[in-house]
mmCIF file of C-alpha atoms in Angstrom:
data_model
loop_
_atom_site.group_PDB
_atom_site.id
_atom_site.type_symbol
_atom_site.label_atom_id
_atom_site.label_comp_id
_atom_site.label_asym_id
_atom_site.label_seq_id
_atom_site.Cartn_x
_atom_site.Cartn_y
_atom_site.Cartn_z
ATOM 1 C CA UNK S 1 114.396 120.913 -62.008
ATOM 2 C CA UNK S 2 111.304 119.417 -63.677
ATOM 3 C CA UNK S 3 108.227 118.882 -61.527
ATOM 4 C CA UNK S 4 107.814 115.345 -60.312
ATOM 5 C CA UNK S 5 104.487 113.514 -60.477
ATOM 6 C CA UNK S 6 102.516 113.970 -57.274
ATOM 7 C CA UNK S 7 103.053 110.352 -56.258
ATOM 8 C CA UNK S 8 106.835 110.785 -56.542
ATOM 9 C CA UNK S 9 107.268 114.254 -55.103
ATOM 10 C CA UNK S 10 109.530 114.187 -52.042
ATOM 11 C CA UNK S 11 108.646 115.856 -48.796
ATOM 12 C CA UNK S 12 110.572 119.033 -48.123
ATOM 13 C CA UNK S 13 110.429 121.981 -45.783
ATOM 14 C CA UNK S 14 111.957 124.392 -48.277
ATOM 15 C CA UNK S 15 110.088 126.409 -50.867
ATOM 16 C CA UNK S 16 111.209 125.536 -54.388
ATOM 17 C CA UNK S 17 109.790 124.795 -57.791
ATOM 18 C CA UNK S 18 108.763 121.209 -57.167
ATOM 19 C CA UNK S 19 105.122 120.200 -57.011
ATOM 20 C CA UNK S 20 104.062 119.447 -53.450
ATOM 21 C CA UNK S 21 101.486 116.663 -53.292
ATOM 22 C CA UNK S 22 99.689 117.761 -50.158
ATOM 23 C CA UNK S 23 99.073 121.367 -51.112
ATOM 24 C CA UNK S 24 97.667 122.102 -54.551
ATOM 25 C CA UNK S 25 97.662 124.533 -56.254
ATOM 26 C CA UNK S 26 100.723 126.515 -55.215
ATOM 27 C CA UNK S 27 104.181 125.721 -53.992
ATOM 28 C CA UNK S 28 106.259 126.334 -50.930
ATOM 29 C CA UNK S 29 106.758 125.246 -47.377
ATOM 30 C CA UNK S 30 104.171 127.648 -45.960
ATOM 31 C CA UNK S 31 101.293 126.294 -48.025
ATOM 32 C CA UNK S 32 102.453 122.736 -47.482
ATOM 33 C CA UNK S 33 102.425 123.261 -43.730
ATOM 34 C CA UNK S 34 98.968 124.817 -43.850
ATOM 35 C CA UNK S 35 97.728 121.774 -45.752
ATOM 36 C CA UNK S 36 99.192 119.499 -43.071
ATOM 37 C CA UNK S 37 97.461 121.463 -40.319
ATOM 38 C CA UNK S 38 94.067 121.510 -41.999
ATOM 39 C CA UNK S 39 94.283 117.874 -43.002
ATOM 40 C CA UNK S 40 95.206 116.552 -39.571
ATOM 41 C CA UNK S 41 92.633 118.729 -37.817
ATOM 42 C CA UNK S 42 89.949 117.586 -40.238
ATOM 43 C CA UNK S 43 90.930 113.978 -39.482
ATOM 44 C CA UNK S 44 90.755 114.556 -35.737
ATOM 45 C CA UNK S 45 87.326 116.114 -35.859
ATOM 46 C CA UNK S 46 86.091 113.437 -38.255
ATOM 47 C CA UNK S 47 87.198 110.733 -35.828
ATOM 48 C CA UNK S 48 85.699 112.563 -32.849
ATOM 49 C CA UNK S 49 82.308 112.797 -34.562
ATOM 50 C CA UNK S 50 82.297 109.048 -35.138
ATOM 51 C CA UNK S 51 83.481 108.180 -31.627
ATOM 52 C CA UNK S 52 80.634 110.172 -30.081
ATOM 53 C CA UNK S 53 78.193 108.861 -32.671
ATOM 54 C CA UNK S 54 79.027 105.268 -31.742
ATOM 55 C CA UNK S 55 78.885 105.932 -28.008
ATOM 56 C CA UNK S 56 75.554 107.694 -28.323
ATOM 57 C CA UNK S 57 74.125 104.776 -30.303
ATOM 58 C CA UNK S 58 75.124 102.287 -27.595
ATOM 59 C CA UNK S 59 73.692 104.344 -24.751
ATOM 60 C CA UNK S 60 70.482 105.148 -26.606
ATOM 61 C CA UNK S 61 69.824 101.431 -26.742
ATOM 62 C CA UNK S 62 70.133 101.001 -22.992
ATOM 63 C CA UNK S 63 67.475 101.916 -20.469
ATOM 64 C CA UNK S 64 68.619 104.361 -17.828
ATOM 65 C CA UNK S 65 71.365 105.889 -19.946
ATOM 66 C CA UNK S 66 69.375 108.714 -21.488
ATOM 67 C CA UNK S 67 71.480 111.438 -19.866
ATOM 68 C CA UNK S 68 74.835 110.156 -21.079
ATOM 69 C CA UNK S 69 73.370 109.504 -24.539
ATOM 70 C CA UNK S 70 72.248 113.129 -24.654
ATOM 71 C CA UNK S 71 75.708 114.274 -23.533
ATOM 72 C CA UNK S 72 77.380 112.280 -26.279
ATOM 73 C CA UNK S 73 74.924 113.655 -28.817
ATOM 74 C CA UNK S 74 75.679 117.215 -27.765
ATOM 75 C CA UNK S 75 79.425 116.688 -28.020
ATOM 76 C CA UNK S 76 78.983 114.986 -31.383
ATOM 77 C CA UNK S 77 77.098 118.045 -32.623
ATOM 78 C CA UNK S 78 79.879 120.380 -31.483
ATOM 79 C CA UNK S 79 82.525 118.257 -33.177
ATOM 80 C CA UNK S 80 80.398 118.238 -36.338
ATOM 81 C CA UNK S 81 80.584 122.044 -36.408
ATOM 82 C CA UNK S 82 84.375 121.862 -36.198
ATOM 83 C CA UNK S 83 84.446 119.216 -38.931
ATOM 84 C CA UNK S 84 82.259 121.309 -41.219
ATOM 85 C CA UNK S 85 84.633 124.240 -40.838
ATOM 86 C CA UNK S 86 87.668 122.168 -41.787
ATOM 87 C CA UNK S 87 85.716 120.689 -44.696
ATOM 88 C CA UNK S 88 85.014 124.208 -45.914
ATOM 89 C CA UNK S 89 88.636 125.299 -45.556
ATOM 90 C CA UNK S 90 89.973 122.253 -47.382
ATOM 91 C CA UNK S 91 87.483 122.719 -50.214
ATOM 92 C CA UNK S 92 88.084 126.456 -50.505
ATOM 93 C CA UNK S 93 91.841 125.988 -50.703
ATOM 94 C CA UNK S 94 91.666 122.889 -52.904
ATOM 95 C CA UNK S 95 93.443 120.708 -50.393
ATOM 96 C CA UNK S 96 92.556 117.085 -49.846
ATOM 97 C CA UNK S 97 91.816 115.279 -46.581
ATOM 98 C CA UNK S 98 93.972 112.399 -45.434
ATOM 99 C CA UNK S 99 93.756 109.194 -47.433
ATOM 100 C CA UNK S 100 93.362 107.442 -44.080
ATOM 101 C CA UNK S 101 89.826 108.769 -43.594
ATOM 102 C CA UNK S 102 88.106 105.379 -44.122
ATOM 103 C CA UNK S 103 90.485 103.744 -41.647
ATOM 104 C CA UNK S 104 89.944 106.454 -39.032
ATOM 105 C CA UNK S 105 86.178 106.078 -39.445
ATOM 106 C CA UNK S 106 86.298 102.366 -38.657
ATOM 107 C CA UNK S 107 88.760 102.871 -35.805
ATOM 108 C CA UNK S 108 86.639 105.647 -34.289
ATOM 109 C CA UNK S 109 83.435 103.629 -34.493
ATOM 110 C CA UNK S 110 85.179 100.648 -32.899
ATOM 111 C CA UNK S 111 86.657 102.779 -30.123
ATOM 112 C CA UNK S 112 83.379 104.511 -29.409
ATOM 113 C CA UNK S 113 81.384 101.299 -29.409
ATOM 114 C CA UNK S 114 83.917 99.375 -27.348
ATOM 115 C CA UNK S 115 84.307 101.962 -24.622
ATOM 116 C CA UNK S 116 80.553 102.538 -24.394
ATOM 117 C CA UNK S 117 79.959 98.803 -23.981
ATOM 118 C CA UNK S 118 82.446 98.897 -21.096
ATOM 119 C CA UNK S 119 80.226 101.427 -19.340
ATOM 120 C CA UNK S 120 79.719 105.136 -18.849
ATOM 121 C CA UNK S 121 82.987 105.713 -17.004
ATOM 122 C CA UNK S 122 85.003 103.964 -19.694
ATOM 123 C CA UNK S 123 83.270 106.093 -22.317
ATOM 124 C CA UNK S 124 84.195 109.194 -20.334
ATOM 125 C CA UNK S 125 87.772 107.897 -20.000
ATOM 126 C CA UNK S 126 87.873 107.679 -23.787
ATOM 127 C CA UNK S 127 86.669 111.271 -24.049
ATOM 128 C CA UNK S 128 89.238 112.473 -21.533
ATOM 129 C CA UNK S 129 92.101 110.726 -23.334
ATOM 130 C CA UNK S 130 91.105 111.828 -26.829
ATOM 131 C CA UNK S 131 90.368 115.411 -25.863
ATOM 132 C CA UNK S 132 93.596 115.763 -23.875
ATOM 133 C CA UNK S 133 95.622 114.854 -26.963
ATOM 134 C CA UNK S 134 93.536 117.086 -29.232
ATOM 135 C CA UNK S 135 93.813 119.991 -26.801
ATOM 136 C CA UNK S 136 97.605 119.675 -26.662
ATOM 137 C CA UNK S 137 97.757 119.412 -30.437
ATOM 138 C CA UNK S 138 95.643 122.532 -30.914
ATOM 139 C CA UNK S 139 97.772 124.405 -28.367
ATOM 140 C CA UNK S 140 100.920 123.610 -30.355
ATOM 141 C CA UNK S 141 99.294 124.743 -33.594
ATOM 142 C CA UNK S 142 97.997 127.958 -32.038
ATOM 143 C CA UNK S 143 101.482 128.839 -30.799
ATOM 144 C CA UNK S 144 102.876 128.153 -34.268
ATOM 145 C CA UNK S 145 100.221 130.191 -36.085
ATOM 146 C CA UNK S 146 99.802 133.213 -33.799
ATOM 147 C CA UNK S 147 102.022 135.466 -35.895
ATOM 148 C CA UNK S 148 101.804 133.792 -39.295
ATOM 149 C CA UNK S 149 98.052 133.162 -39.470
ATOM 150 C CA UNK S 150 96.224 134.839 -36.571
ATOM 151 C CA UNK S 151 92.775 134.239 -38.089
ATOM 152 C CA UNK S 152 93.235 130.469 -38.179
ATOM 153 C CA UNK S 153 94.879 130.554 -34.753
ATOM 154 C CA UNK S 154 91.783 132.278 -33.356
ATOM 155 C CA UNK S 155 89.483 129.633 -34.830
ATOM 156 C CA UNK S 156 91.613 126.844 -33.410
ATOM 157 C CA UNK S 157 91.588 128.565 -30.028
ATOM 158 C CA UNK S 158 87.788 128.557 -29.988
ATOM 159 C CA UNK S 159 87.723 124.880 -30.931
ATOM 160 C CA UNK S 160 90.322 124.113 -28.263
ATOM 161 C CA UNK S 161 88.110 125.696 -25.610
ATOM 162 C CA UNK S 162 85.287 123.329 -26.537
ATOM 163 C CA UNK S 163 87.625 120.323 -26.482
ATOM 164 C CA UNK S 164 88.728 121.352 -22.990
ATOM 165 C CA UNK S 165 85.094 121.556 -21.921
ATOM 166 C CA UNK S 166 84.544 117.988 -23.160
ATOM 167 C CA UNK S 167 87.642 116.855 -21.273
ATOM 168 C CA UNK S 168 86.552 118.509 -18.048
ATOM 169 C CA UNK S 169 83.025 117.135 -18.386
ATOM 170 C CA UNK S 170 84.432 113.623 -18.698
ATOM 171 C CA UNK S 171 86.599 114.017 -15.604
ATOM 172 C CA UNK S 172 83.666 115.403 -13.625
ATOM 173 C CA UNK S 173 81.611 112.352 -14.593
ATOM 174 C CA UNK S 174 84.060 109.767 -13.330
ATOM 175 C CA UNK S 175 86.417 109.066 -16.224
ATOM 176 C CA UNK S 176 89.267 108.261 -13.840
ATOM 177 C CA UNK S 177 87.150 105.687 -12.042
ATOM 178 C CA UNK S 178 86.866 103.532 -15.166
ATOM 179 C CA UNK S 179 88.127 99.940 -14.873
ATOM 180 C CA UNK S 180 91.723 99.782 -16.103
ATOM 181 C CA UNK S 181 91.797 103.552 -16.449
ATOM 182 C CA UNK S 182 95.578 103.954 -16.647
ATOM 183 C CA UNK S 183 96.026 101.357 -19.374
ATOM 184 C CA UNK S 184 92.913 102.413 -21.284
ATOM 185 C CA UNK S 185 93.944 106.055 -21.250
ATOM 186 C CA UNK S 186 97.525 105.307 -22.279
ATOM 187 C CA UNK S 187 96.474 103.124 -25.207
ATOM 188 C CA UNK S 188 93.949 105.653 -26.509
ATOM 189 C CA UNK S 189 96.412 108.540 -26.222
ATOM 190 C CA UNK S 190 99.106 106.567 -28.033
ATOM 191 C CA UNK S 191 96.665 105.741 -30.812
ATOM 192 C CA UNK S 192 95.619 109.371 -31.169
ATOM 193 C CA UNK S 193 99.213 110.585 -31.365
ATOM 194 C CA UNK S 194 100.051 107.974 -33.982
ATOM 195 C CA UNK S 195 96.999 108.992 -36.012
ATOM 196 C CA UNK S 196 98.096 112.631 -35.868
ATOM 197 C CA UNK S 197 101.547 111.816 -37.233
ATOM 198 C CA UNK S 198 100.139 109.652 -40.007
ATOM 199 C CA UNK S 199 97.430 112.136 -41.018
ATOM 200 C CA UNK S 200 99.929 114.979 -41.325
ATOM 201 C CA UNK S 201 101.892 112.979 -43.873
ATOM 202 C CA UNK S 202 99.288 111.209 -45.962
#
């Protein structure tokens, strides 16, 4: 069967001789799946960096919020380390990030700014919701990769531990006392899960 152009290549979970658009060079389900994992994780860390960046900017402009601004800056720096690692992996393996990157940037900045303007507890509620979804997502990937790619699984495990620390920090600082917490948390989680599904595919 002749190779299809990248734009026309169908998605498949079987290794064959068709070109696979999300994993170049090379063919096969294993490489395609690795590309999906790296791409979606890169997208998640990219969004997290911009959420914390936006929150930090809001709090830095408000008197009396120096501590929370510093917290957001520290978490932004940790997420930036994760992002740099996924950047390096994508570049080394000649895989591309999601085409949705510009959209996720705008969405993350809007989410970070909006929740920070609602107050510290709403900002922490955002952190709790985002990190809970990311933590679950990493846990699923780690379980999948333990035997097939233990080195990547170990890296994801280290990143997951830091995401859990962010989650726990948010809870300890009153995330669940935010106005409209249940609705806010549910909406953010739903958005994160939708972004994960989209980023895996495109």
